[in-house]
Amino acid sequence: MTIRWGVAGTGKMADGFVRDFAHVPDAAITAVGSRRPESAGTFAGRHGIATAHGSYRALIEDPDVDVVYIATPHPQHHAIATAAIEAGKAVLVEKAFTATLAGAQEIVDLARARGIFCMEAMWTRFQPVVAHARDLVAAGTIGEVRMVQADLGAFRAYDEDDRLFAPHLGGGATLDLGVYVVSIAQHFLGRPDRVHSSGTHFPNGADASVSILLGYDDGRSAGLLASLESETPGRAVIAGTSGSIELVPRFHHPDTLVVRRNGEPAETVVRAPVGRGYAHEAIEVNRCLALGLTESPVVPLQDTLDVQWAMEEVLTQLGITPSEDTTPL
């Protein structure tokens, strides 16, 4: 059975995802939707997609679409995902999942109530080398995990008209890059008990750089950094009582890790992704649908909610109050 996908959005993320879709078996992208008909038409022509819709509503109502991949700015995810789930469509929602924790909770509650598949597009968790790190941790290779360190910074020249810096479009370091460092920590440590953060702001109030400390009642911790004003290595380290695992930069789509067992020589492991790495999450969606699952065991919805909670704590401490986009579809 061919699973038919529709793409909501025509930006950089959607473009990268579609380019990798050639590596996804038993699936096809049948439609794309945008608020601007000309953008949808151009995107469809560039990628050989049969149908271009001039609204997200039309994409959602397309009978030839089984799954909607949502790659619009963060504050638009809530409305599109909600409408898609209500129409009985499975959804793969780009990270950050939503602009607010309340918006994320509403999507999760609706998907669970309707029995519709829903997953955050946290592609990092599906990279082969990250899956290998997960297996090493589960096997006890580095003992009990105590700490995670992760940084992800990129210099972007400030432009108040660019989506990256626009608060009403979910711009800022936390939702764009912080989601990765918080997610990798949550993946190996679980939901923290406390969040402490400090950061800087762009002239329009969007967060520019942020340092985050996740604390756990049993003493575990995560030290995280995200920035849109500074290039950083992009390394993640999972440290345990018997050693550590380093996800070699840049950790959010790595192909190499280094295992350091206490008192032993370091071991380097390479696991290359298929294509650029986006195909793995689409393959997981198709696998779950074939099995009748409504959540992925790799990115369960509770994990997404835990990450959203931590990010909202960060933004609150920075004096930032994000909101969802309520513009009609």
Short mmCIF file of C-alpha atoms in Angstrom, two decimals:
data_model
loop_
_atom_site.label_atom_id
_atom_site.label_comp_id
_atom_site.label_asym_id
_atom_site.label_seq_id
_atom_site.Cartn_x
_atom_site.Cartn_y
_atom_site.Cartn_z
CA MET A 1 0.00 0.00 0.00
CA THR A 2 1.31 3.44 -0.93
CA ILE A 3 0.88 5.99 1.87
CA ARG A 4 0.03 9.39 0.42
CA TRP A 5 1.61 12.46 1.95
CA GLY A 6 0.69 16.13 1.77
CA VAL A 7 3.12 18.91 2.68
CA ALA A 8 1.93 22.04 4.51
CA GLY A 9 4.47 24.78 3.88
CA THR A 10 6.95 25.57 1.13
CA GLY A 11 9.99 26.84 3.03
CA LYS A 12 13.46 25.47 3.66
CA MET A 13 12.34 22.65 5.97
CA ALA A 14 9.70 21.43 3.54
CA ASP A 15 12.19 21.58 0.69
CA GLY A 16 14.76 19.44 2.54
CA PHE A 17 12.14 16.93 3.65
CA VAL A 18 10.75 16.47 0.13
CA ARG A 19 14.22 16.08 -1.39
CA ASP A 20 14.88 13.16 0.96
CA PHE A 21 11.52 11.53 0.29
CA ALA A 22 13.00 9.54 -2.60
CA HIS A 23 14.47 7.29 0.11
CA VAL A 24 11.05 6.52 1.66
CA PRO A 25 9.57 3.24 0.35
CA ASP A 26 5.88 2.62 -0.29
CA ALA A 27 4.98 6.28 -0.01
CA ALA A 28 4.43 9.27 -2.27
CA ILE A 29 3.97 13.02 -1.86
CA THR A 30 0.74 13.77 -3.68
CA ALA A 31 0.04 17.38 -2.71
CA VAL A 32 1.44 20.57 -1.24
CA GLY A 33 -0.41 23.46 0.36
CA SER A 34 0.42 27.07 1.14
CA ARG A 35 -1.43 30.27 2.02
CA ARG A 36 0.01 31.65 -1.21
CA PRO A 37 -1.15 29.75 -4.31
CA GLU A 38 1.87 30.87 -6.33
CA SER A 39 4.23 29.48 -3.69
CA ALA A 40 2.44 26.12 -3.69
CA GLY A 41 2.53 26.00 -7.50
CA THR A 42 6.23 26.80 -7.69
CA PHE A 43 7.07 24.23 -4.99
CA ALA A 44 4.96 21.54 -6.71
CA GLY A 45 6.62 22.22 -10.05
CA ARG A 46 10.11 22.10 -8.55
CA HIS A 47 9.48 18.73 -6.89
CA GLY A 48 7.13 17.09 -9.39
CA ILE A 49 4.16 17.07 -7.01
CA ALA A 50 0.84 16.55 -8.78
CA THR A 51 -1.42 18.87 -6.78
CA ALA A 52 -0.81 22.38 -5.43
CA HIS A 53 -3.36 23.85 -3.02
CA GLY A 54 -3.69 27.57 -2.30
CA SER A 55 -4.70 27.00 1.31
CA TYR A 56 -3.93 24.60 4.13
CA ARG A 57 -7.61 23.82 4.44
CA ALA A 58 -7.72 22.56 0.86
CA LEU A 59 -4.67 20.38 1.48
CA ILE A 60 -6.25 18.88 4.59
CA GLU A 61 -9.49 18.16 2.74
CA ASP A 62 -7.70 16.51 -0.20
CA PRO A 63 -8.99 12.88 -0.36
CA ASP A 64 -5.66 11.78 -1.84
CA VAL A 65 -3.72 12.72 1.31
CA ASP A 66 -3.30 10.28 4.22
CA VAL A 67 -0.56 12.08 6.19
CA VAL A 68 0.08 15.81 6.54
CA TYR A 69 3.65 16.92 7.13
CA ILE A 70 3.52 20.37 8.77
CA ALA A 71 6.54 22.56 8.05
CA THR A 72 5.15 26.06 8.60
CA PRO A 73 6.35 28.53 11.27
CA HIS A 74 5.81 27.19 14.80
CA PRO A 75 2.73 29.26 15.73
CA GLN A 76 0.84 27.87 12.72
CA HIS A 77 1.33 24.22 13.70
CA HIS A 78 -1.52 24.15 16.21
CA ALA A 79 -4.28 25.19 13.83
CA ILE A 80 -3.08 23.03 10.93
CA ALA A 81 -2.49 19.92 13.06
CA THR A 82 -5.83 20.30 14.81
CA ALA A 83 -7.71 20.62 11.52
CA ALA A 84 -5.84 17.68 10.00
CA ILE A 85 -6.54 15.41 12.97
CA GLU A 86 -10.21 16.41 12.94
CA ALA A 87 -10.26 15.41 9.26
CA GLY A 88 -8.82 12.00 10.15
CA LYS A 89 -5.33 12.66 8.75
CA ALA A 90 -2.17 11.48 10.47
CA VAL A 91 0.28 14.30 11.17
CA LEU A 92 4.04 14.75 11.36
CA VAL A 93 4.61 18.14 12.97
CA GLU A 94 7.93 19.96 12.69
CA LYS A 95 9.75 21.01 15.80
CA ALA A 96 9.18 23.04 17.76
CA PHE A 97 5.86 21.20 17.90
CA THR A 98 3.91 24.35 18.75
CA ALA A 99 4.57 27.85 20.07
CA THR A 100 2.97 27.09 23.45
CA LEU A 101 2.58 24.22 25.87
CA ALA A 102 -1.19 24.69 25.90
CA GLY A 103 -1.27 24.39 22.11
CA ALA A 104 0.77 21.20 22.23
CA GLN A 105 -1.48 19.70 24.90
CA GLU A 106 -4.59 20.42 22.82
CA ILE A 107 -3.12 18.64 19.79
CA VAL A 108 -2.07 15.64 21.88
CA ASP A 109 -5.43 15.39 23.61
CA LEU A 110 -7.28 15.56 20.29
CA ALA A 111 -5.05 12.99 18.58
CA ARG A 112 -5.45 10.56 21.47
CA ALA A 113 -9.21 11.09 21.65
CA ARG A 114 -9.61 10.51 17.91
CA GLY A 115 -7.09 7.65 17.73
CA ILE A 116 -5.11 9.48 15.02
CA PHE A 117 -1.36 9.13 14.60
CA CYS A 118 0.62 12.19 15.62
CA MET A 119 4.39 12.68 15.96
CA GLU A 120 6.85 15.53 16.35
CA ALA A 121 9.39 15.62 13.51
CA MET A 122 12.43 15.39 15.77
CA TRP A 123 14.65 13.88 13.09
CA THR A 124 17.65 13.71 15.45
CA ARG A 125 16.21 10.71 17.30
CA PHE A 126 16.04 8.71 14.07
CA GLN A 127 19.61 9.26 12.91
CA PRO A 128 21.34 5.85 12.89
CA VAL A 129 24.19 7.00 15.12
CA VAL A 130 21.73 8.40 17.71
CA ALA A 131 19.84 5.11 17.63
CA HIS A 132 23.18 3.39 18.28
CA ALA A 133 23.84 5.71 21.24
CA ARG A 134 20.41 4.80 22.58
CA ASP A 135 21.28 1.10 22.31
CA LEU A 136 24.62 1.63 24.07
CA VAL A 137 22.94 3.43 26.95
CA ALA A 138 20.28 0.72 27.23
CA ALA A 139 23.00 -1.93 27.32
CA GLY A 140 24.70 -0.19 30.25
CA THR A 141 27.84 0.66 28.28
CA ILE A 142 28.35 3.96 30.13
CA GLY A 143 26.61 2.92 33.34
CA GLU A 144 23.87 5.10 34.78
CA VAL A 145 23.43 8.36 32.91
CA ARG A 146 24.18 11.32 35.15
CA MET A 147 24.61 14.34 32.87
CA VAL A 148 23.98 15.66 29.38
CA GLN A 149 25.78 18.60 27.83
CA ALA A 150 24.70 20.01 24.47
CA ASP A 151 25.15 23.20 22.50
CA LEU A 152 23.72 24.39 19.21
CA GLY A 153 24.58 27.85 18.00
CA ALA A 154 24.56 29.50 14.60
CA PHE A 155 25.30 33.09 13.64
CA ARG A 156 22.46 34.75 11.80
CA ALA A 157 22.62 38.45 10.97
CA TYR A 158 19.74 40.15 12.76
CA ASP A 159 16.85 41.03 10.46
CA GLU A 160 13.58 41.94 12.15
CA ASP A 161 11.68 40.95 8.98
CA ASP A 162 13.16 37.43 8.93
CA ARG A 163 11.03 34.66 10.44
CA LEU A 164 13.96 33.55 12.60
CA PHE A 165 13.76 36.79 14.56
CA ALA A 166 10.02 37.47 14.47
CA PRO A 167 8.35 36.74 17.85
CA HIS A 168 4.89 36.40 16.28
CA LEU A 169 6.27 33.67 13.99
CA GLY A 170 7.96 31.78 16.82
CA GLY A 171 11.40 33.23 16.10
CA GLY A 172 14.22 33.19 18.61
CA ALA A 173 16.89 30.83 19.85
CA THR A 174 14.74 28.68 22.14
CA LEU A 175 12.07 27.48 19.72
CA ASP A 176 14.40 27.23 16.71
CA LEU A 177 17.57 25.71 18.19
CA GLY A 178 16.87 25.19 21.88
CA VAL A 179 14.33 22.52 21.00
CA TYR A 180 17.23 20.31 19.89
CA VAL A 181 19.31 20.63 23.04
CA VAL A 182 16.31 20.24 25.34
CA SER A 183 15.09 17.22 23.37
CA ILE A 184 18.43 15.39 23.45
CA ALA A 185 18.61 15.94 27.22
CA GLN A 186 15.02 14.82 27.74
CA HIS A 187 15.67 11.74 25.58
CA PHE A 188 18.41 10.45 27.88
CA LEU A 189 17.38 11.94 31.23
CA GLY A 190 13.60 12.29 31.08
CA ARG A 191 11.53 15.27 32.20
CA PRO A 192 13.44 17.56 34.57
CA ASP A 193 12.12 18.70 37.91
CA ARG A 194 13.46 22.24 37.53
CA VAL A 195 14.50 24.58 34.72
CA HIS A 196 16.82 27.55 35.14
CA SER A 197 17.71 29.83 32.25
CA SER A 198 19.43 33.07 31.39
CA GLY A 199 19.71 34.75 28.02
CA THR A 200 20.08 37.79 25.80
CA HIS A 201 17.57 39.46 23.49
CA PHE A 202 17.48 40.99 20.04
CA PRO A 203 16.19 44.58 19.73
CA ASN A 204 12.63 43.34 19.04
CA GLY A 205 12.58 41.18 22.17
CA ALA A 206 13.22 37.76 20.59
CA ASP A 207 15.70 35.59 22.46
CA ALA A 208 19.18 35.70 20.92
CA SER A 209 21.21 33.33 23.11
CA VAL A 210 20.13 31.19 26.05
CA SER A 211 21.83 29.01 28.64
CA ILE A 212 19.66 26.33 30.24
CA LEU A 213 20.19 24.16 33.30
CA LEU A 214 17.84 21.23 33.77
CA GLY A 215 17.82 19.89 37.31
CA TYR A 216 16.57 16.57 38.67
CA ASP A 217 15.72 15.73 42.26
CA ASP A 218 18.15 12.79 42.24
CA GLY A 219 21.11 15.00 41.31
CA ARG A 220 21.23 14.45 37.55
CA SER A 221 21.49 17.50 35.35
CA ALA A 222 21.83 18.90 31.85
CA GLY A 223 23.78 21.98 30.80
CA LEU A 224 22.50 23.35 27.49
CA LEU A 225 23.18 26.30 25.19
CA ALA A 226 21.37 27.64 22.12
CA SER A 227 22.20 30.73 20.13
CA LEU A 228 21.31 32.63 16.97
CA GLU A 229 24.15 35.12 17.45
CA SER A 230 27.15 32.81 17.91
CA GLU A 231 28.54 29.83 16.00
CA THR A 232 29.19 26.95 18.40
CA PRO A 233 30.51 23.41 17.81
CA GLY A 234 27.16 21.67 18.13
CA ARG A 235 28.34 18.84 20.35
CA ALA A 236 26.32 16.63 22.70
CA VAL A 237 27.79 14.49 25.48
CA ILE A 238 25.92 11.86 27.50
CA ALA A 239 27.91 11.11 30.64
CA GLY A 240 27.40 8.12 32.91
CA THR A 241 29.02 6.37 35.82
CA SER A 242 31.13 4.16 33.54
CA GLY A 243 31.98 6.52 30.70
CA SER A 244 30.47 8.82 28.13
CA ILE A 245 29.13 9.04 24.58
CA GLU A 246 29.90 12.07 22.46
CA LEU A 247 27.70 12.85 19.48
CA VAL A 248 30.25 14.51 17.23
CA PRO A 249 29.24 17.92 15.86
CA ARG A 250 26.79 18.74 14.68
CA PHE A 251 24.83 16.53 17.01
CA HIS A 252 21.35 17.27 15.67
CA HIS A 253 22.11 15.25 12.51
CA PRO A 254 25.35 13.39 13.27
CA ASP A 255 26.98 10.41 11.61
CA THR A 256 29.70 9.76 14.20
CA LEU A 257 29.93 9.12 17.91
CA VAL A 258 32.80 8.52 20.30
CA VAL A 259 32.44 6.08 23.19
CA ARG A 260 34.75 6.65 26.15
CA ARG A 261 34.68 3.84 28.69
CA ASN A 262 36.39 4.72 31.96
CA GLY A 263 40.05 3.66 31.78
CA GLU A 264 39.86 2.37 28.19
CA PRO A 265 40.78 3.81 24.78
CA ALA A 266 38.09 5.81 23.03
CA GLU A 267 36.10 4.08 20.30
CA THR A 268 34.75 5.92 17.26
CA VAL A 269 31.61 4.61 15.54
CA VAL A 270 30.23 5.84 12.22
CA ARG A 271 26.62 5.30 11.15
CA ALA A 272 25.69 7.31 8.09
CA PRO A 273 22.07 8.36 7.57
CA VAL A 274 20.10 7.75 4.41
CA GLY A 275 20.24 10.90 2.30
CA ARG A 276 20.51 13.97 4.47
CA GLY A 277 18.63 12.20 7.27
CA TYR A 278 15.03 13.37 6.90
CA ALA A 279 13.81 10.10 5.39
CA HIS A 280 14.14 8.18 8.66
CA GLU A 281 11.32 10.05 10.40
CA ALA A 282 8.98 9.55 7.44
CA ILE A 283 9.84 5.85 7.39
CA GLU A 284 8.95 5.71 11.10
CA VAL A 285 5.56 7.32 10.45
CA ASN A 286 4.80 4.78 7.72
CA ARG A 287 5.95 1.93 9.97
CA CYS A 288 3.68 3.06 12.79
CA LEU A 289 0.71 3.45 10.46
CA ALA A 290 1.25 -0.04 9.05
CA LEU A 291 1.24 -1.40 12.61
CA GLY A 292 -1.83 0.58 13.63
CA LEU A 293 0.10 2.67 16.17
CA THR A 294 -1.06 6.17 17.06
CA GLU A 295 2.26 7.23 18.63
CA SER A 296 5.90 6.48 17.87
CA PRO A 297 7.83 4.73 20.65
CA VAL A 298 10.89 6.78 19.63
CA VAL A 299 9.17 10.19 19.94
CA PRO A 300 6.11 9.51 22.12
CA LEU A 301 3.77 12.44 22.62
CA GLN A 302 4.60 12.70 26.31
CA ASP A 303 8.22 13.38 25.38
CA THR A 304 7.05 16.18 23.12
CA LEU A 305 4.97 17.65 25.94
CA ASP A 306 7.91 17.42 28.35
CA VAL A 307 10.14 19.29 25.91
CA GLN A 308 7.46 21.94 25.31
CA TRP A 309 7.07 22.38 29.07
CA ALA A 310 10.81 22.93 29.54
CA MET A 311 10.97 25.42 26.65
CA GLU A 312 8.00 27.36 27.99
CA GLU A 313 9.73 27.55 31.37
CA VAL A 314 12.79 28.98 29.60
CA LEU A 315 10.78 31.55 27.66
CA THR A 316 8.86 32.61 30.76
CA GLN A 317 12.11 33.21 32.62
CA LEU A 318 13.33 35.28 29.67
CA GLY A 319 10.17 37.39 29.78
CA ILE A 320 8.82 36.03 26.50
CA THR A 321 5.19 34.96 26.04
CA PRO A 322 4.66 33.14 22.71
CA SER A 323 1.23 32.68 21.16
CA GLU A 324 -0.40 30.50 18.54
CA ASP A 325 -1.47 31.85 15.14
CA THR A 326 -5.26 31.94 14.89
CA THR A 327 -5.44 33.08 11.25
CA PRO A 328 -8.09 31.03 9.36
CA LEU A 329 -6.67 28.21 7.25
#
